[in-house]
Short mmCIF file of C-alpha atoms in Angstrom, two decimals:
data_model
loop_
_atom_site.label_atom_id
_atom_site.label_comp_id
_atom_site.label_asym_id
_atom_site.label_seq_id
_atom_site.Cartn_x
_atom_site.Cartn_y
_atom_site.Cartn_z
CA MET A 292 -18.81 -16.66 9.90
CA GLY A 293 -15.54 -18.66 9.77
CA LEU A 294 -12.45 -17.51 11.58
CA GLN A 295 -10.62 -16.86 8.35
CA HIS A 296 -13.72 -15.26 6.89
CA ALA A 297 -14.15 -13.12 9.99
CA GLN A 298 -10.56 -12.02 9.83
CA SER A 299 -11.03 -11.33 6.13
CA GLN A 300 -14.05 -9.19 6.93
CA ALA A 301 -12.04 -7.26 9.46
CA THR A 302 -9.42 -6.60 6.85
CA ASN A 303 -12.12 -5.54 4.39
CA TYR A 304 -13.42 -2.90 6.77
CA LYS A 305 -10.05 -1.64 7.92
CA LEU A 306 -7.79 -2.06 4.90
CA THR A 307 -9.76 -2.92 1.77
CA THR A 308 -12.13 -0.03 2.37
CA TYR A 309 -9.05 2.13 2.87
CA LYS A 310 -7.30 1.09 -0.34
CA ASN A 311 -9.98 -0.04 -2.75
CA ASN A 312 -12.18 2.98 -2.12
CA ILE A 313 -9.24 5.15 -3.03
CA ARG A 314 -8.55 3.12 -6.16
CA ASN A 315 -12.02 2.14 -7.35
CA ASN A 316 -14.63 4.36 -5.74
CA MET A 317 -12.83 7.65 -5.40
CA LYS A 318 -13.28 9.81 -8.50
CA ILE A 319 -10.62 12.46 -8.34
CA LYS A 320 -12.04 15.82 -9.31
CA SER A 321 -10.51 19.26 -9.42
CA LEU A 322 -11.85 21.94 -7.11
CA VAL A 323 -13.15 23.70 -10.19
CA THR A 324 -15.42 20.71 -10.87
CA ILE A 325 -16.58 20.69 -7.27
CA PHE A 326 -17.53 24.36 -7.45
CA VAL A 327 -19.45 23.73 -10.69
CA LEU A 328 -21.35 20.89 -9.01
CA CYS A 329 -21.97 22.90 -5.87
CA ALA A 330 -25.35 24.30 -6.90
CA SER A 331 -26.73 20.96 -8.12
CA ASN A 332 -25.48 19.14 -5.02
CA LEU A 333 -27.10 21.64 -2.71
CA MET A 334 -30.34 21.28 -4.67
CA ALA A 335 -30.12 17.48 -4.36
CA GLN A 336 -29.54 17.72 -0.61
CA THR A 337 -32.80 19.59 -0.16
CA ASN A 338 -34.54 16.56 -1.63
CA ASP A 339 -32.75 14.02 0.53
CA PRO A 340 -35.31 12.70 3.00
CA VAL A 341 -34.58 10.72 6.16
CA ILE A 342 -34.92 7.01 5.46
CA MET A 343 -34.45 5.79 9.03
CA LYS A 344 -33.42 6.83 12.53
CA ILE A 345 -30.97 4.82 14.59
CA ALA A 346 -30.82 5.70 18.30
CA GLY A 347 -32.59 8.92 17.39
CA LYS A 348 -30.02 9.89 14.74
CA PRO A 349 -31.34 10.44 11.19
CA VAL A 350 -29.89 8.60 8.20
CA THR A 351 -30.55 10.20 4.82
CA ARG A 352 -31.65 8.33 1.75
CA SER A 353 -28.48 9.35 -0.11
CA GLU A 354 -26.28 7.77 2.55
CA PHE A 355 -28.25 4.55 2.38
CA GLU A 356 -28.22 4.57 -1.44
CA TYR A 357 -24.46 5.10 -1.47
CA SER A 358 -23.92 2.05 0.75
CA TYR A 359 -26.51 -0.10 -0.99
CA ASN A 360 -25.25 0.63 -4.51
CA LYS A 361 -21.65 0.06 -3.57
CA ASN A 362 -22.33 -3.29 -1.92
CA ASN A 363 -24.67 -4.49 -4.65
CA SER A 364 -22.72 -3.44 -7.72
CA GLU A 365 -21.85 -5.58 -10.73
CA GLY A 366 -19.70 -8.53 -9.72
CA VAL A 367 -21.21 -8.91 -6.25
CA ILE A 368 -22.36 -12.51 -5.93
CA ASP A 369 -24.78 -12.27 -3.01
CA LYS A 370 -26.80 -9.27 -4.08
CA LYS A 371 -29.57 -8.07 -1.79
CA THR A 372 -32.86 -6.39 -2.46
CA VAL A 373 -33.29 -2.96 -0.94
CA GLU A 374 -35.55 -4.41 1.75
CA GLU A 375 -33.02 -7.14 2.61
CA TYR A 376 -30.22 -4.60 2.76
CA VAL A 377 -32.17 -2.40 5.17
CA GLU A 378 -31.74 -5.03 7.91
CA LEU A 379 -28.00 -5.35 7.27
CA PHE A 380 -27.59 -1.57 7.21
CA VAL A 381 -29.50 -1.14 10.46
CA ASN A 382 -27.27 -3.70 12.17
CA TYR A 383 -24.22 -1.90 10.81
CA LYS A 384 -25.41 1.44 12.15
CA LEU A 385 -26.29 -0.08 15.54
CA LYS A 386 -22.73 -1.37 15.93
CA VAL A 387 -21.31 2.01 14.96
CA GLN A 388 -23.56 3.67 17.53
CA ALA A 389 -22.34 1.23 20.18
CA ALA A 390 -18.75 2.15 19.30
CA LEU A 391 -19.58 5.84 19.56
CA ASP A 392 -21.15 5.28 22.97
CA GLU A 393 -17.94 3.56 24.00
CA ARG A 394 -16.09 6.70 22.82
CA MET A 395 -13.89 4.68 20.51
CA ASP A 396 -13.77 7.65 18.16
CA THR A 397 -11.84 9.58 20.84
CA LEU A 398 -8.96 7.10 20.98
CA SER A 399 -5.74 8.61 19.65
CA SER A 400 -5.04 5.49 17.57
CA TYR A 401 -8.45 5.75 15.93
CA LYS A 402 -8.18 9.47 15.27
CA GLN A 403 -4.72 9.09 13.77
CA GLU A 404 -5.81 6.33 11.40
CA PHE A 405 -8.99 8.11 10.41
CA ARG A 406 -7.14 11.35 9.69
CA GLN A 407 -4.58 9.47 7.63
CA TYR A 408 -7.29 8.10 5.37
CA ARG A 409 -9.41 11.25 5.26
CA ASP A 410 -6.44 13.47 4.49
CA GLN A 411 -5.37 11.16 1.70
CA GLN A 412 -8.72 11.86 0.08
CA ILE A 413 -8.75 15.59 0.82
CA ARG A 414 -5.16 16.51 -0.06
CA PRO A 415 -5.57 16.36 -3.88
CA PHE A 416 -8.18 19.12 -3.65
CA ILE A 417 -6.00 21.54 -1.66
CA ILE A 418 -4.20 22.67 -4.79
CA ASN A 419 -5.78 23.40 -8.16
CA ASP A 420 -4.44 23.83 -11.67
CA ALA A 421 -3.56 27.46 -11.00
CA ASP A 422 -1.47 26.46 -7.97
CA VAL A 423 0.44 23.88 -9.99
CA GLU A 424 0.98 26.38 -12.79
CA LYS A 425 2.38 28.87 -10.29
CA GLU A 426 4.80 26.30 -8.88
CA ALA A 427 5.86 25.25 -12.38
CA ARG A 428 6.62 28.89 -13.15
CA ASN A 429 8.63 29.11 -9.90
CA ILE A 430 10.66 26.07 -10.97
CA TYR A 431 11.39 27.75 -14.31
CA ASP A 432 12.29 31.10 -12.72
CA ASN A 433 14.64 29.43 -10.24
CA GLU A 434 16.32 27.57 -13.09
CA VAL A 435 16.82 30.84 -14.98
CA LYS A 436 18.46 32.36 -11.89
CA ARG A 437 20.64 29.31 -11.40
CA ILE A 438 21.85 29.34 -14.99
CA GLY A 439 22.59 33.05 -14.88
CA PRO A 440 23.18 35.50 -17.75
CA GLU A 441 25.88 33.37 -19.40
CA GLY A 442 23.31 30.74 -20.26
CA LEU A 443 23.94 27.14 -21.29
CA VAL A 444 26.87 25.81 -23.31
CA ARG A 445 27.35 22.64 -25.35
CA PRO A 446 31.08 21.85 -25.35
CA ALA A 447 32.91 18.99 -27.00
CA HIS A 448 36.28 17.80 -25.76
CA ILE A 449 39.25 15.56 -26.43
CA PHE A 450 40.20 13.98 -23.12
CA VAL A 451 43.43 12.42 -21.84
CA ARG A 452 42.87 10.81 -18.44
CA LEU A 453 45.33 11.44 -15.59
CA SER A 454 45.17 9.67 -12.24
CA PRO A 455 45.78 11.73 -9.08
CA ASN A 456 48.34 9.10 -8.07
CA SER A 457 50.30 9.21 -11.33
CA ASP A 458 54.08 9.44 -11.05
CA LYS A 459 56.16 12.15 -12.75
CA ALA A 460 56.94 10.01 -15.78
CA THR A 461 53.26 9.24 -16.40
CA GLU A 462 52.30 12.88 -15.98
CA ALA A 463 54.93 13.89 -18.51
CA ALA A 464 53.73 11.25 -20.97
CA LYS A 465 50.13 12.41 -20.66
CA LYS A 466 51.14 16.03 -21.15
CA GLU A 467 53.13 15.11 -24.21
CA ARG A 468 50.12 13.23 -25.61
CA ILE A 469 47.66 16.11 -25.15
CA ASP A 470 50.19 18.58 -26.58
CA SER A 471 50.68 16.42 -29.67
CA ILE A 472 46.90 16.32 -30.24
CA TYR A 473 46.66 20.08 -29.82
CA LYS A 474 49.53 20.58 -32.26
CA ALA A 475 47.73 18.42 -34.80
CA LEU A 476 44.65 20.61 -34.43
CA LEU A 477 46.71 23.74 -34.99
CA ASN A 478 48.04 22.12 -38.18
CA GLY A 479 44.52 21.59 -39.52
CA ALA A 480 43.48 18.16 -38.15
CA ASP A 481 39.73 17.62 -37.82
CA PHE A 482 38.52 18.05 -34.21
CA THR A 483 35.61 15.61 -34.50
CA GLU A 484 37.86 12.89 -35.96
CA LEU A 485 40.45 13.26 -33.18
CA ALA A 486 37.69 13.41 -30.54
CA SER A 487 36.25 10.16 -31.91
CA THR A 488 39.59 8.30 -32.14
CA LYS A 489 41.96 9.81 -29.56
CA SER A 490 39.76 10.87 -26.62
CA GLU A 491 39.72 8.73 -23.46
CA ASP A 492 36.11 9.69 -22.71
CA PRO A 493 34.28 6.85 -24.50
CA GLY A 494 30.80 8.35 -23.99
CA ALA A 495 31.71 11.68 -25.54
CA ALA A 496 33.93 10.04 -28.18
CA ALA A 497 30.87 8.16 -29.46
CA GLN A 498 29.22 11.59 -29.95
CA LYS A 499 32.26 13.09 -31.75
CA GLY A 500 33.39 14.61 -28.47
CA VAL A 501 30.14 16.42 -27.66
CA ILE A 502 29.27 16.32 -23.95
CA GLY A 503 25.82 17.90 -24.18
CA TRP A 504 24.23 21.00 -22.72
CA ILE A 505 25.64 22.03 -19.34
CA THR A 506 25.35 24.94 -16.93
CA LYS A 507 27.74 26.26 -14.36
CA GLY A 508 28.12 24.06 -11.31
CA GLN A 509 27.67 20.78 -13.19
CA THR A 510 31.31 19.88 -13.79
CA TYR A 511 34.86 20.81 -12.72
CA GLU A 512 35.54 24.48 -12.18
CA GLU A 513 38.67 24.42 -14.41
CA PHE A 514 36.69 22.87 -17.26
CA GLU A 515 33.80 25.31 -16.89
CA LYS A 516 36.07 28.36 -16.78
CA ALA A 517 37.78 27.35 -20.01
CA ALA A 518 34.51 26.36 -21.72
CA TYR A 519 32.57 29.53 -20.85
CA ALA A 520 35.48 31.64 -22.12
CA LEU A 521 34.97 30.25 -25.65
CA GLN A 522 32.74 31.54 -28.39
CA VAL A 523 31.01 29.12 -30.76
CA GLY A 524 33.61 27.42 -32.96
CA GLU A 525 36.60 28.31 -30.77
CA VAL A 526 38.97 25.68 -29.36
CA SER A 527 40.82 25.98 -26.05
CA GLU A 528 44.40 25.20 -25.25
CA PRO A 529 44.97 22.02 -23.20
CA THR A 530 43.22 22.53 -19.86
CA LEU A 531 44.02 20.53 -16.71
CA SER A 532 41.20 19.42 -14.39
CA PRO A 533 41.34 17.02 -11.40
CA VAL A 534 40.72 14.07 -13.76
CA GLY A 535 43.01 14.90 -16.67
CA TRP A 536 43.65 17.06 -19.71
CA HIS A 537 40.94 18.55 -21.96
CA ILE A 538 40.97 20.30 -25.30
CA ILE A 539 37.56 21.98 -25.47
CA LYS A 540 35.61 23.13 -28.51
CA MET A 541 32.48 25.21 -28.12
CA THR A 542 29.77 23.81 -30.40
CA ASP A 543 26.85 26.00 -29.27
CA ARG A 544 25.60 28.44 -26.64
CA LYS A 545 22.10 29.58 -25.72
CA GLN A 546 19.83 31.06 -23.09
CA LEU A 547 17.15 28.89 -21.50
CA GLU A 548 14.09 28.53 -23.76
CA PRO A 549 10.95 30.51 -22.86
CA TYR A 550 8.65 29.08 -20.20
CA ASP A 551 5.91 28.13 -22.67
CA THR A 552 8.41 26.04 -24.63
CA LEU A 553 9.52 24.08 -21.55
CA ARG A 554 6.19 23.97 -19.73
CA GLY A 555 5.38 20.41 -20.86
CA ASN A 556 8.75 19.14 -19.64
CA ILE A 557 8.32 20.89 -16.30
CA MET A 558 4.85 19.40 -15.82
CA ARG A 559 6.19 15.92 -16.54
CA PHE A 560 8.99 16.56 -14.04
CA ILE A 561 6.40 17.55 -11.42
CA GLU A 562 4.40 14.36 -11.96
CA GLN A 563 7.43 12.05 -12.11
CA ARG A 564 8.83 13.46 -8.86
CA ASN A 565 5.38 13.60 -7.21
CA LEU A 566 6.00 17.25 -6.40
CA ARG A 567 2.29 17.88 -5.94
CA GLU A 568 2.64 16.53 -2.40
CA ALA A 569 5.37 19.06 -1.71
CA PHE A 570 3.18 21.84 -3.15
CA ILE A 571 0.30 20.76 -0.90
CA ASN A 572 2.53 20.79 2.18
CA LYS A 573 3.82 24.21 1.19
CA LYS A 574 0.31 25.63 0.87
CA ILE A 575 -0.76 24.21 4.23
CA ASN A 576 2.37 25.56 5.92
CA GLU A 577 1.78 28.97 4.36
CA GLN A 578 -1.71 29.01 5.82
CA VAL A 579 -0.41 27.95 9.22
CA ASP A 580 2.13 30.80 9.09
CA ALA A 581 -0.52 33.26 7.93
CA SER A 582 -2.69 32.40 10.94
CA LYS A 583 0.16 33.54 13.24
CA GLY A 584 -0.21 30.61 15.58
CA LYS A 585 -4.01 30.53 15.67
CA LYS A 586 -4.31 27.39 13.52
CA THR A 587 -2.45 24.10 13.25
CA ALA A 588 -2.03 22.01 10.12
CA GLU A 589 -4.65 19.59 11.52
CA GLN A 590 -7.16 22.39 11.96
CA ILE A 591 -6.58 23.59 8.42
CA MET A 592 -7.14 20.06 7.13
CA ASP A 593 -10.37 19.90 9.14
CA GLU A 594 -11.52 23.11 7.43
CA TYR A 595 -10.69 21.76 3.99
CA ALA A 596 -12.53 18.51 4.78
CA ALA A 597 -15.65 20.34 5.98
CA GLU A 598 -15.65 22.57 2.90
CA ILE A 599 -15.21 19.74 0.42
CA GLU A 600 -17.72 17.42 2.11
CA ALA A 601 -20.29 20.23 2.02
CA LYS A 602 -19.87 20.52 -1.75
CA ASP A 603 -19.31 16.90 -2.76
CA ALA A 604 -21.86 14.34 -1.51
CA GLU A 605 -19.84 11.39 -2.79
CA MET A 606 -16.79 12.51 -0.83
CA LYS A 607 -18.94 13.05 2.25
CA HIS A 608 -20.32 9.51 2.08
CA LEU A 609 -16.92 8.02 1.35
CA ILE A 610 -15.32 9.64 4.38
CA ARG A 611 -18.28 8.73 6.58
CA GLU A 612 -17.99 5.15 5.38
CA TYR A 613 -14.40 4.95 6.48
CA HIS A 614 -15.13 6.76 9.75
CA ASP A 615 -17.85 4.24 10.56
CA GLY A 616 -15.97 1.29 9.10
CA LEU A 617 -13.03 1.84 11.42
CA LEU A 618 -15.35 2.01 14.41
CA LEU A 619 -17.13 -1.13 13.22
CA PHE A 620 -13.84 -2.97 12.95
CA GLU A 621 -12.72 -1.98 16.44
CA ILE A 622 -15.93 -2.87 18.23
CA SER A 623 -16.59 -6.04 16.19
CA ASN A 624 -13.09 -7.22 16.94
CA ARG A 625 -13.73 -6.73 20.65
CA GLU A 626 -17.27 -8.12 20.79
CA VAL A 627 -17.04 -10.95 18.22
CA TRP A 628 -13.81 -11.80 16.44
CA GLU A 629 -11.17 -11.55 19.16
CA LYS A 630 -13.59 -12.64 21.85
CA GLY A 631 -14.73 -15.64 19.83
CA THR A 632 -11.16 -16.66 19.02
CA ASN A 633 -9.75 -16.43 22.55
CA ASP A 634 -12.67 -17.64 24.67
CA GLU A 635 -11.41 -21.20 25.23
CA GLU A 636 -14.08 -22.13 27.75
CA GLY A 637 -16.81 -20.72 25.55
CA LEU A 638 -15.50 -22.58 22.50
CA LYS A 639 -15.30 -25.88 24.37
CA ALA A 640 -18.79 -25.47 25.77
CA TYR A 641 -20.16 -24.63 22.34
CA PHE A 642 -18.45 -27.68 20.83
CA LYS A 643 -19.77 -29.97 23.55
CA LYS A 644 -23.31 -28.70 23.07
CA ASN A 645 -23.19 -28.91 19.26
CA LYS A 646 -20.88 -31.88 18.76
CA LYS A 647 -23.17 -33.51 16.19
CA LYS A 648 -22.68 -30.53 13.86
CA TYR A 649 -19.03 -31.40 13.42
CA ARG A 650 -19.19 -35.04 12.40
CA TRP A 651 -16.92 -35.98 9.50
CA ASP A 652 -18.17 -37.83 6.46
CA GLU A 653 -14.91 -39.82 6.37
CA PRO A 654 -11.98 -40.43 8.74
CA ARG A 655 -9.13 -37.99 9.29
CA PHE A 656 -5.49 -38.46 10.24
CA LYS A 657 -4.41 -36.30 13.17
CA GLY A 658 -0.65 -36.25 13.24
CA MET A 659 2.37 -35.37 11.17
CA VAL A 660 4.22 -36.27 8.03
CA TYR A 661 7.96 -35.92 8.49
CA HIS A 662 11.11 -36.31 6.44
CA VAL A 663 14.56 -37.12 7.84
CA LYS A 664 18.12 -37.75 6.62
CA ASP A 665 19.04 -40.48 9.08
CA GLN A 666 16.99 -43.66 9.70
CA LYS A 667 17.53 -43.43 13.44
CA ASP A 668 15.64 -40.11 13.51
CA VAL A 669 12.43 -41.86 12.46
CA LYS A 670 12.06 -43.39 15.93
CA ALA A 671 13.62 -40.38 17.64
CA VAL A 672 10.87 -38.10 16.31
CA LYS A 673 8.10 -40.41 17.55
CA LYS A 674 9.74 -40.73 20.94
CA CYS A 675 10.16 -36.95 21.17
CA VAL A 676 6.42 -36.16 20.97
CA LYS A 677 4.95 -39.29 22.55
CA GLY A 678 2.69 -38.30 25.43
CA LEU A 679 2.70 -34.60 24.55
CA ALA A 680 -0.40 -32.61 23.71
CA PHE A 681 -0.81 -32.25 19.95
CA ALA A 682 -0.53 -28.46 20.19
CA ASP A 683 2.93 -28.76 21.78
CA TRP A 684 4.51 -30.94 19.10
CA ASN A 685 5.89 -28.15 16.93
CA GLU A 686 7.90 -26.41 19.63
CA LYS A 687 9.28 -29.67 21.02
CA LEU A 688 10.37 -30.88 17.58
CA ARG A 689 11.92 -27.53 16.73
CA SER A 690 13.97 -27.32 19.93
CA THR A 691 15.03 -30.97 19.74
CA PHE A 692 15.91 -31.40 16.07
CA ASN A 693 16.15 -27.96 14.49
CA GLY A 694 17.45 -25.89 17.38
CA ASP A 695 20.66 -24.80 15.67
CA SER A 696 21.64 -23.92 12.12
CA ILE A 697 21.36 -27.57 10.99
CA ILE A 698 17.84 -28.62 9.97
CA ARG A 699 17.54 -32.34 10.73
CA ILE A 700 13.85 -32.86 9.94
CA ARG A 701 11.05 -31.41 7.82
CA VAL A 702 7.57 -31.64 9.32
CA GLU A 703 3.99 -31.13 8.10
CA LYS A 704 1.58 -31.29 11.05
CA GLY A 705 -2.19 -31.11 11.01
CA ILE A 706 -5.45 -32.94 10.53
CA PHE A 707 -5.43 -34.54 7.09
CA LYS A 708 -8.35 -35.82 5.07
CA LYS A 709 -7.97 -38.09 2.08
CA GLY A 710 -6.36 -36.15 -0.75
CA ASP A 711 -4.51 -33.63 1.45
CA ASN A 712 -1.16 -35.43 1.48
CA ALA A 713 0.15 -38.20 -0.77
CA LEU A 714 2.13 -39.99 1.97
CA VAL A 715 -0.87 -39.96 4.34
CA ASP A 716 -3.07 -41.28 1.52
CA SER A 717 -0.63 -44.13 0.90
CA VAL A 718 0.30 -45.11 4.45
CA ILE A 719 -2.83 -44.26 6.47
CA PHE A 720 -5.72 -44.39 4.00
CA LYS A 721 -4.20 -47.21 1.91
CA VAL A 722 -4.85 -45.48 -1.41
CA ASN A 723 -3.23 -47.39 -4.29
CA ASN A 724 -0.87 -45.92 -6.89
CA VAL A 725 -0.19 -42.68 -5.02
CA ASP A 726 2.74 -40.66 -6.32
CA VAL A 727 4.77 -39.84 -3.21
CA LYS A 728 7.50 -37.42 -4.20
CA GLU A 729 10.79 -37.45 -2.34
CA THR A 730 11.69 -34.36 -0.31
CA LYS A 731 15.02 -33.00 -1.50
CA ASN A 732 17.87 -33.79 0.92
CA TYR A 733 15.46 -35.67 3.21
CA PRO A 734 15.03 -39.09 1.58
CA ILE A 735 13.35 -40.96 4.46
CA ASP A 736 9.58 -40.39 4.92
CA ALA A 737 7.44 -41.29 7.92
CA VAL A 738 4.11 -40.52 9.56
CA TYR A 739 3.04 -40.44 13.20
CA GLY A 740 -0.34 -39.83 14.76
CA LYS A 741 -3.83 -41.26 15.01
CA LYS A 742 -6.57 -42.07 12.55
CA LEU A 743 -9.84 -40.57 13.81
CA LYS A 744 -13.32 -41.56 12.69
CA GLN A 745 -14.78 -38.42 14.26
CA PRO A 746 -13.35 -35.35 16.04
CA LYS A 747 -12.54 -36.12 19.67
CA GLU A 748 -12.01 -32.60 20.99
CA MET A 749 -12.75 -29.04 20.07
CA SER A 750 -9.26 -28.40 18.71
CA ASP A 751 -9.84 -31.06 16.03
CA VAL A 752 -12.36 -28.74 14.35
CA ARG A 753 -11.30 -25.44 15.90
CA ASN A 754 -11.75 -23.26 12.82
CA GLN A 755 -15.31 -24.45 12.23
CA VAL A 756 -16.25 -24.14 15.89
CA THR A 757 -14.70 -20.68 16.11
CA ALA A 758 -16.64 -19.53 13.06
CA ASP A 759 -19.93 -20.81 14.44
CA TYR A 760 -19.24 -19.45 17.91
CA GLN A 761 -18.45 -16.04 16.47
CA ALA A 762 -21.68 -16.17 14.49
CA LEU A 763 -23.55 -16.89 17.72
CA LEU A 764 -21.83 -14.00 19.50
CA GLU A 765 -22.71 -11.76 16.56
CA LYS A 766 -26.36 -12.80 16.70
CA GLN A 767 -26.59 -12.28 20.45
CA TRP A 768 -24.83 -8.92 20.22
CA VAL A 769 -27.14 -7.62 17.49
CA ALA A 770 -30.19 -8.77 19.45
CA ALA A 771 -28.95 -6.86 22.49
CA LEU A 772 -28.32 -3.75 20.37
CA ARG A 773 -31.83 -3.98 18.91
CA LYS A 774 -33.22 -3.92 22.44
CA LYS A 775 -30.94 -1.11 23.58
CA TYR A 776 -31.44 1.34 20.73
CA ALA A 777 -34.58 2.63 19.08
CA VAL A 778 -34.83 1.86 15.36
CA GLU A 779 -37.27 3.63 13.05
CA VAL A 780 -37.41 2.74 9.36
CA TYR A 781 -39.70 4.63 6.97
CA PRO A 782 -40.99 2.18 4.32
CA GLU A 783 -42.38 4.92 2.12
CA ILE A 784 -38.87 6.38 1.77
CA VAL A 785 -37.31 2.93 1.34
CA ALA A 786 -39.62 2.44 -1.63
CA THR A 787 -38.05 5.46 -3.38
CA VAL A 788 -34.43 4.22 -3.19
CA ASN A 789 -32.72 4.62 -6.58
CA LYS A 790 -35.98 5.85 -8.08
CA GLU A 791 -35.85 9.59 -7.40
CA LYS A 792 -33.00 11.88 -8.44
#
């Protein structure tokens, strides 16, 4: 297992299982569906024999099938037979048992992360369609109360803007303007035409002065008072608000439509605002309050989890998978990945013993490609790192040349094979007709380092050595677990995997 691959595996257990299971493997069902399936699930559980025992703990066939089918689905390249997967599954369970014996499941960090995942799966089931319907009705009822008996109005207006900082002359001019418009209306001028051509509210003017449906509390008190005093078709006298003068015409009034008419809009509002989460929190808090201090929110979530897992086998296996996967990540990181990465003496000893495994089929260039603005920096860079360990080059170059806001050099450091870098190919490997592109603002290119026929030290092939060393640690660890814990596998039950329903 390579270092990057090992790290990728860690991520798969800790994060990909967390996210992809939610997205791809989790089939969201309503509680109604769960209750309907309850009888059939219970019947299936009575026909769920033990397929193996690990450290004396039984593993059911359904748990094994869940894991096998998930890891051997369509699109999986390295598919295993059931018999091949048994060995992998046993090793997996042995590691989980080792983590349990180390009491890793009691760590607060573990419990917090596990609860976070589990609760994310459980929470959608805490409320059902009836709960959402009740909350939607509450939203409607609260809106009716907020609107009050006077209902909604749809006013139109002709607006003359007035700044709070206007001088007396400007105020007089604005008053004269609104009065002249009002006089024209009294003499028979068309309101919609004046609203379209004379109003200083461009949005409303484009709609012939119509503002749209409003309720009390949505605009200025002076405007609302004048508007609500009008019947349909009536026009107000010029009314002053904090932003200017208004002549208001009432185009329509109504009460809020019945709930059934607005239900679809309310449901869309709930989904768009993700109010289901708020409803779930409300229900949990209500249950906490109802217990009068006997239960916490965590305890209530535990009860929901136990109830749902008892009725939904898929959910039970999914949550167990994450429970075990987190433990696997933690103990594998300690026993293999982190240990294999940081054990310098062990890595060096492994490299020395297995040096022939890491021979290159062609030379490498161990050094750097760098780009500078000034010709004198070509030698300065070489002088800067001469005699230093290869691992220390980066920090020394950074502090010497790029220590302040001015970047003097650009550097690419590593072990290059032919084809990795055009400048290395041209200068070191003498490849003809290589297209070396100039680095913007750094026109002078150079290389510094050594051409190696074979790796000289462990660090030259660190990733490969780390991967192999981790694989060795993994093998030794599994062998020790096999000796420590009793393993019983029942072939006659293995033979029925995916064959009996």
